[in-house]
Amino acid sequence: MRVSVLDTSPIVAGSTAREALQRTVDLAELADELGYHRYWLPEHHSMRGVASAAPAVSVARVADATKRIRVGAGGVLLLNHPPLVVAEQFGTLAAFHPGRIDLGLGRALGGPQRVAAALNTGPAESFPGRVKELLEYFADTDQPLRATPARGNVPDVWLLGSSTASACLAAELGLPYAFAHHLRPAEAAAATRIYRESFRPGRTREPSIVVSVAVVAAVTEERAEWLARSIRAKALSRSRGKRILLPRPEDAVVDPAAGPGPVLAGAPAALRNSLRTVIAETGADELMITTPVHDHAERKRSYVLVREISDTLSPPD
């Protein structure tokens, strides 16, 4: 089972965006050494706890700092950008790092509603047309309008989503699909099933599914649950309409009645079973792990532990 990394470059309590981005490079170097398959960076705007706002820039930095791992956007929010510009950016990245660049595409705003006006965001219904336009720029055909760096320098293009609508579009276009289980775990099984059943060969000949999962691994169950307090406290605060930076576990205010939420926390043996369940429910070909814990050393240790069990995650035949 392939495992990969989704990194939002979290700005935790007591840190800065600069520190968050530096930690992203450090974590990417570790992921490369450990044998993780890919490293994705998302696009978020006007979010005080997220430093990953410019994926093309971050992808360039991470790709330069690593040697083997695939690096990509998870994803570029295409309603915020002209497809021509995105094709030029990621064609350039693919030219500098052939065979290592991924371009994940999403339709969300990536922030509060006021972001739409600031970015001149296009209407949601234009998303399918923008995806098709973008794919044309990477095609080896004569067109009056060219994304010159994209000719012959083609990243792997993915469609991202957390709904059945995105699953249907990915299947229609024959694109690989990445589902955000860490955002909407309850919809994962339905979306991935619809994708597999509706898939029509296109840029890929067979359906391919990545599922992103929020995971906190530690040597003991108690330590993992302690570290996950930060994530649960932030989620609780957001549900109450208050945005906070990821707190230290000792400062985290949690609601035991709220349940574990979408975060899978535990020691390796328990996590193996939890992740196998996700794989069985979704038919995932690959898991993408996101671990926004407060302490950077603990975060890195979590990725080490997940990598140690990754070869045993595939359900038995």
C-alpha positions as CSV (number, residue, x, y, z in Angstrom):
1,M,0.0,0.0,0.0
2,R,1.4,3.3,-1.0
3,V,1.4,6.1,1.6
4,S,1.8,9.8,0.9
5,V,1.7,13.1,2.7
6,L,-0.8,15.9,2.7
7,D,0.7,19.0,4.4
8,T,-1.2,22.2,5.0
9,S,1.8,23.9,6.5
10,P,-0.1,24.4,9.8
11,I,0.7,27.6,11.8
12,V,0.4,26.3,15.4
13,A,0.0,28.4,18.5
14,G,3.2,30.3,19.2
15,S,4.6,30.0,15.7
16,T,4.6,32.0,12.4
17,A,3.9,31.3,8.8
18,R,7.7,31.4,8.1
19,E,8.3,28.6,10.7
20,A,5.4,26.6,9.3
21,L,6.8,26.7,5.8
22,Q,10.3,25.8,7.0
23,R,8.8,22.8,8.8
24,T,7.1,21.8,5.6
25,V,10.5,21.5,3.9
26,D,12.0,19.6,6.8
27,L,9.0,17.2,6.8
28,A,9.2,16.7,3.1
29,E,12.9,15.8,3.3
30,L,12.0,13.2,6.0
31,A,9.2,11.8,3.9
32,D,11.5,11.5,0.9
33,E,14.0,9.5,3.1
34,L,11.3,7.3,4.5
35,G,10.0,6.3,1.1
36,Y,6.6,8.1,1.1
37,H,5.2,8.1,-2.5
38,R,4.1,11.8,-2.9
39,Y,3.9,15.0,-1.0
40,W,1.0,17.4,-1.6
41,L,0.4,21.0,-0.6
42,P,-3.0,22.6,-0.8
43,E,-4.3,26.1,-1.6
44,H,-5.9,28.0,1.3
45,H,-6.6,31.7,1.6
46,S,-7.1,34.1,4.5
47,M,-6.8,31.3,7.0
48,R,-4.7,32.3,10.0
49,G,-3.7,28.8,10.8
50,V,-2.6,27.6,7.3
51,A,0.5,28.8,5.6
52,S,0.0,26.8,2.4
53,A,-1.5,29.4,0.1
54,A,0.6,29.3,-3.0
55,P,1.0,25.6,-4.1
56,A,3.0,26.3,-7.2
57,V,5.7,28.1,-5.2
58,S,5.7,25.5,-2.4
59,V,5.9,22.6,-4.8
60,A,9.0,24.2,-6.4
61,R,10.7,24.6,-3.0
62,V,9.8,21.1,-1.9
63,A,10.8,19.5,-5.2
64,D,14.2,21.3,-5.0
65,A,14.7,20.0,-1.5
66,T,13.9,16.4,-2.2
67,K,15.3,13.7,-4.6
68,R,12.8,11.0,-5.3
69,I,9.3,11.7,-3.9
70,R,6.6,13.0,-6.2
71,V,5.5,16.6,-5.3
72,G,2.3,18.3,-6.1
73,A,-0.6,20.5,-5.4
74,G,-3.4,19.0,-3.4
75,G,-4.7,21.1,-4.9
76,V,-4.9,24.1,-7.1
77,L,-8.4,25.6,-6.8
78,L,-9.2,26.2,-10.4
79,L,-12.0,28.6,-10.0
80,N,-9.4,31.1,-8.6
81,H,-7.0,30.9,-11.6
82,P,-7.0,31.1,-15.4
83,P,-6.3,27.6,-16.7
84,L,-3.6,28.9,-19.0
85,V,-1.6,30.2,-16.0
86,V,-1.9,26.9,-14.1
87,A,-0.8,25.0,-17.2
88,E,2.2,27.3,-17.6
89,Q,3.1,27.0,-13.9
90,F,2.9,23.2,-13.6
91,G,4.4,22.7,-17.1
92,T,7.4,24.6,-15.9
93,L,7.6,22.6,-12.7
94,A,7.4,19.4,-14.7
95,A,10.2,20.6,-17.0
96,F,12.4,21.2,-14.0
97,H,11.4,18.0,-12.2
98,P,10.4,15.5,-14.9
99,G,8.3,12.5,-13.7
100,R,7.9,14.0,-10.2
101,I,5.1,16.6,-10.4
102,D,1.4,16.1,-9.6
103,L,-1.4,18.6,-10.3
104,G,-4.4,18.1,-8.1
105,L,-7.5,20.2,-9.0
106,G,-10.3,21.3,-6.7
107,R,-13.4,23.5,-7.0
108,A,-13.6,25.0,-3.5
109,L,-12.8,28.6,-2.6
110,G,-10.1,27.6,-0.1
111,G,-11.2,30.1,2.5
112,P,-14.1,32.3,3.7
113,Q,-16.6,33.6,1.2
114,R,-14.9,37.0,1.0
115,V,-12.0,35.3,-0.7
116,A,-14.1,35.0,-3.9
117,A,-14.2,38.8,-4.4
118,A,-10.5,39.2,-3.6
119,L,-9.5,36.5,-6.1
120,N,-12.1,37.2,-8.7
121,T,-13.3,33.6,-8.4
122,G,-15.2,32.2,-11.3
123,P,-18.7,30.6,-10.9
124,A,-18.8,27.1,-9.6
125,E,-20.6,25.9,-12.8
126,S,-17.5,26.8,-14.8
127,F,-15.3,24.3,-13.1
128,P,-15.8,21.3,-15.5
129,G,-15.1,23.6,-18.5
130,R,-12.0,25.0,-16.8
131,V,-10.7,21.5,-16.2
132,K,-11.2,20.5,-19.8
133,E,-9.5,23.7,-21.0
134,L,-6.5,23.0,-18.7
135,L,-6.2,19.5,-20.1
136,E,-6.1,20.9,-23.6
137,Y,-3.1,23.0,-22.8
138,F,-1.2,19.8,-21.9
139,A,-2.3,18.0,-25.1
140,D,0.1,17.7,-27.9
141,T,-2.1,19.4,-30.5
142,D,-2.0,22.6,-32.4
143,Q,-4.0,25.4,-30.8
144,P,-4.0,29.1,-31.4
145,L,-3.4,29.7,-27.7
146,R,-0.4,27.7,-26.2
147,A,0.9,27.1,-22.7
148,T,4.4,26.8,-24.1
149,P,6.1,25.2,-21.0
150,A,3.3,22.6,-20.8
151,R,4.1,21.1,-24.2
152,G,5.9,17.9,-23.5
153,N,6.1,18.7,-19.8
154,V,3.0,17.1,-18.4
155,P,2.3,16.5,-14.6
156,D,0.0,13.8,-13.4
157,V,-3.4,15.5,-13.2
158,W,-5.8,14.5,-10.4
159,L,-9.3,15.6,-9.5
160,L,-9.8,16.3,-5.8
161,G,-13.1,16.3,-3.9
162,S,-15.2,15.5,-0.9
163,S,-18.5,14.8,-2.6
164,T,-20.1,12.6,-5.2
165,A,-20.2,15.5,-7.7
166,S,-16.4,15.6,-7.9
167,A,-16.4,11.8,-8.2
168,C,-18.7,11.8,-11.2
169,L,-16.6,14.4,-13.0
170,A,-13.4,12.5,-12.3
171,A,-15.0,9.4,-13.7
172,E,-16.4,11.2,-16.8
173,L,-13.0,12.7,-17.6
174,G,-11.0,9.5,-16.9
175,L,-8.9,11.2,-14.3
176,P,-7.5,9.7,-11.1
177,Y,-9.4,10.8,-8.0
178,A,-8.4,11.9,-4.5
179,F,-11.1,12.0,-1.8
180,A,-10.8,14.1,1.4
181,H,-11.7,11.5,4.0
182,H,-10.2,13.8,6.6
183,L,-13.0,16.4,5.8
184,R,-16.0,14.2,5.1
185,P,-15.4,10.6,6.2
186,A,-19.1,9.7,6.1
187,E,-19.2,10.4,2.3
188,A,-16.0,8.5,1.4
189,A,-17.5,5.1,0.6
190,A,-20.3,6.5,-1.6
191,A,-18.1,8.9,-3.6
192,T,-15.4,6.3,-4.3
193,R,-18.0,3.7,-5.3
194,I,-19.6,6.1,-7.7
195,Y,-16.2,6.9,-9.2
196,R,-15.2,3.3,-9.8
197,E,-18.6,2.3,-11.2
198,S,-18.9,5.4,-13.5
199,F,-15.2,5.5,-14.6
200,R,-14.5,5.9,-18.4
201,P,-10.9,5.5,-19.6
202,G,-9.3,8.8,-20.4
203,R,-5.9,10.1,-19.3
204,T,-5.8,7.0,-17.2
205,R,-7.0,3.6,-18.4
206,E,-8.1,2.3,-15.0
207,P,-9.7,4.1,-12.0
208,S,-7.2,5.2,-9.4
209,I,-8.1,6.4,-5.9
210,V,-6.2,8.2,-3.2
211,V,-7.9,8.8,0.1
212,S,-6.5,11.4,2.5
213,V,-6.8,10.5,6.2
214,A,-6.1,12.5,9.4
215,V,-3.8,10.3,11.5
216,V,-1.9,10.7,14.7
217,A,0.5,7.8,15.5
218,A,2.5,7.4,18.7
219,V,4.1,4.6,20.6
220,T,1.2,4.3,23.0
221,E,-2.6,4.8,22.6
222,E,-2.5,7.3,25.5
223,R,0.2,9.4,23.8
224,A,-1.5,9.5,20.5
225,E,-4.8,10.6,22.1
226,W,-2.9,13.3,24.0
227,L,-1.4,14.6,20.8
228,A,-4.8,14.5,19.0
229,R,-6.4,16.7,21.6
230,S,-5.0,19.7,19.6
231,I,-6.8,18.7,16.4
232,R,-10.1,18.0,18.2
233,A,-9.9,21.3,20.2
234,K,-9.5,23.2,17.0
235,A,-12.3,21.4,15.3
236,L,-14.6,22.1,18.3
237,S,-13.7,25.7,18.3
238,R,-14.4,26.0,14.6
239,S,-17.8,24.3,15.1
240,R,-18.6,27.1,17.6
241,G,-17.7,29.8,15.1
242,K,-14.3,30.7,16.6
243,R,-11.1,30.2,14.6
244,I,-8.0,29.4,16.7
245,L,-4.4,28.3,16.0
246,L,-3.7,24.7,16.7
247,P,-3.2,24.7,20.5
248,R,-0.7,22.8,22.6
249,P,-2.3,19.6,23.9
250,E,-2.1,20.9,27.5
251,D,-4.0,24.0,26.4
252,A,-6.6,22.1,24.3
253,V,-10.3,22.3,25.3
254,V,-12.1,19.2,24.1
255,D,-15.6,17.8,24.4
256,P,-15.6,14.1,25.3
257,A,-19.2,13.9,24.2
258,A,-18.2,14.9,20.6
259,G,-16.6,11.6,19.9
260,P,-13.3,11.0,18.1
261,G,-14.3,12.9,14.9
262,P,-12.4,12.2,11.6
263,V,-9.0,11.8,13.3
264,L,-7.5,8.3,13.6
265,A,-5.2,8.3,16.7
266,G,-3.5,5.4,18.2
267,A,-0.5,3.1,18.5
268,P,0.7,1.3,15.3
269,A,-1.2,-1.9,15.9
270,A,-4.6,-0.1,16.4
271,L,-3.9,2.2,13.5
272,R,-3.2,-0.6,11.2
273,N,-6.7,-1.9,11.8
274,S,-8.3,1.5,11.4
275,L,-6.5,2.2,8.2
276,R,-7.4,-1.2,6.8
277,T,-11.0,-0.4,7.4
278,V,-10.7,2.9,5.4
279,I,-9.1,1.0,2.6
280,A,-11.8,-1.7,2.6
281,E,-14.6,0.9,2.6
282,T,-13.2,3.0,-0.2
283,G,-11.1,0.7,-2.3
284,A,-8.2,3.1,-1.9
285,D,-5.1,2.4,-4.0
286,E,-3.1,4.8,-1.8
287,L,-3.5,6.6,1.5
288,M,-2.5,10.2,1.9
289,I,-1.7,11.0,5.6
290,T,-2.2,14.4,7.2
291,T,-0.9,14.9,10.7
292,P,-1.4,18.4,12.0
293,V,-0.1,18.1,15.6
294,H,1.4,20.9,17.5
295,D,4.9,19.6,18.2
296,H,7.0,19.2,15.0
297,A,9.2,16.4,16.4
298,E,6.0,14.5,17.4
299,R,4.6,15.1,14.0
300,K,7.7,13.6,12.3
301,R,7.7,10.7,14.7
302,S,4.0,10.0,13.7
303,Y,5.0,9.8,10.0
304,V,7.9,7.4,10.9
305,L,5.5,5.0,12.7
306,V,2.9,5.1,9.9
307,R,5.6,4.3,7.3
308,E,6.7,1.3,9.4
309,I,3.2,-0.3,9.2
310,S,2.4,0.8,5.6
311,D,3.6,-2.5,4.0
312,T,1.0,-4.4,6.1
313,L,-2.0,-2.1,5.4
314,S,-3.4,-3.9,2.3
315,P,-6.3,-6.1,3.3
316,P,-5.6,-9.8,3.0
317,D,-6.7,-11.4,-0.3
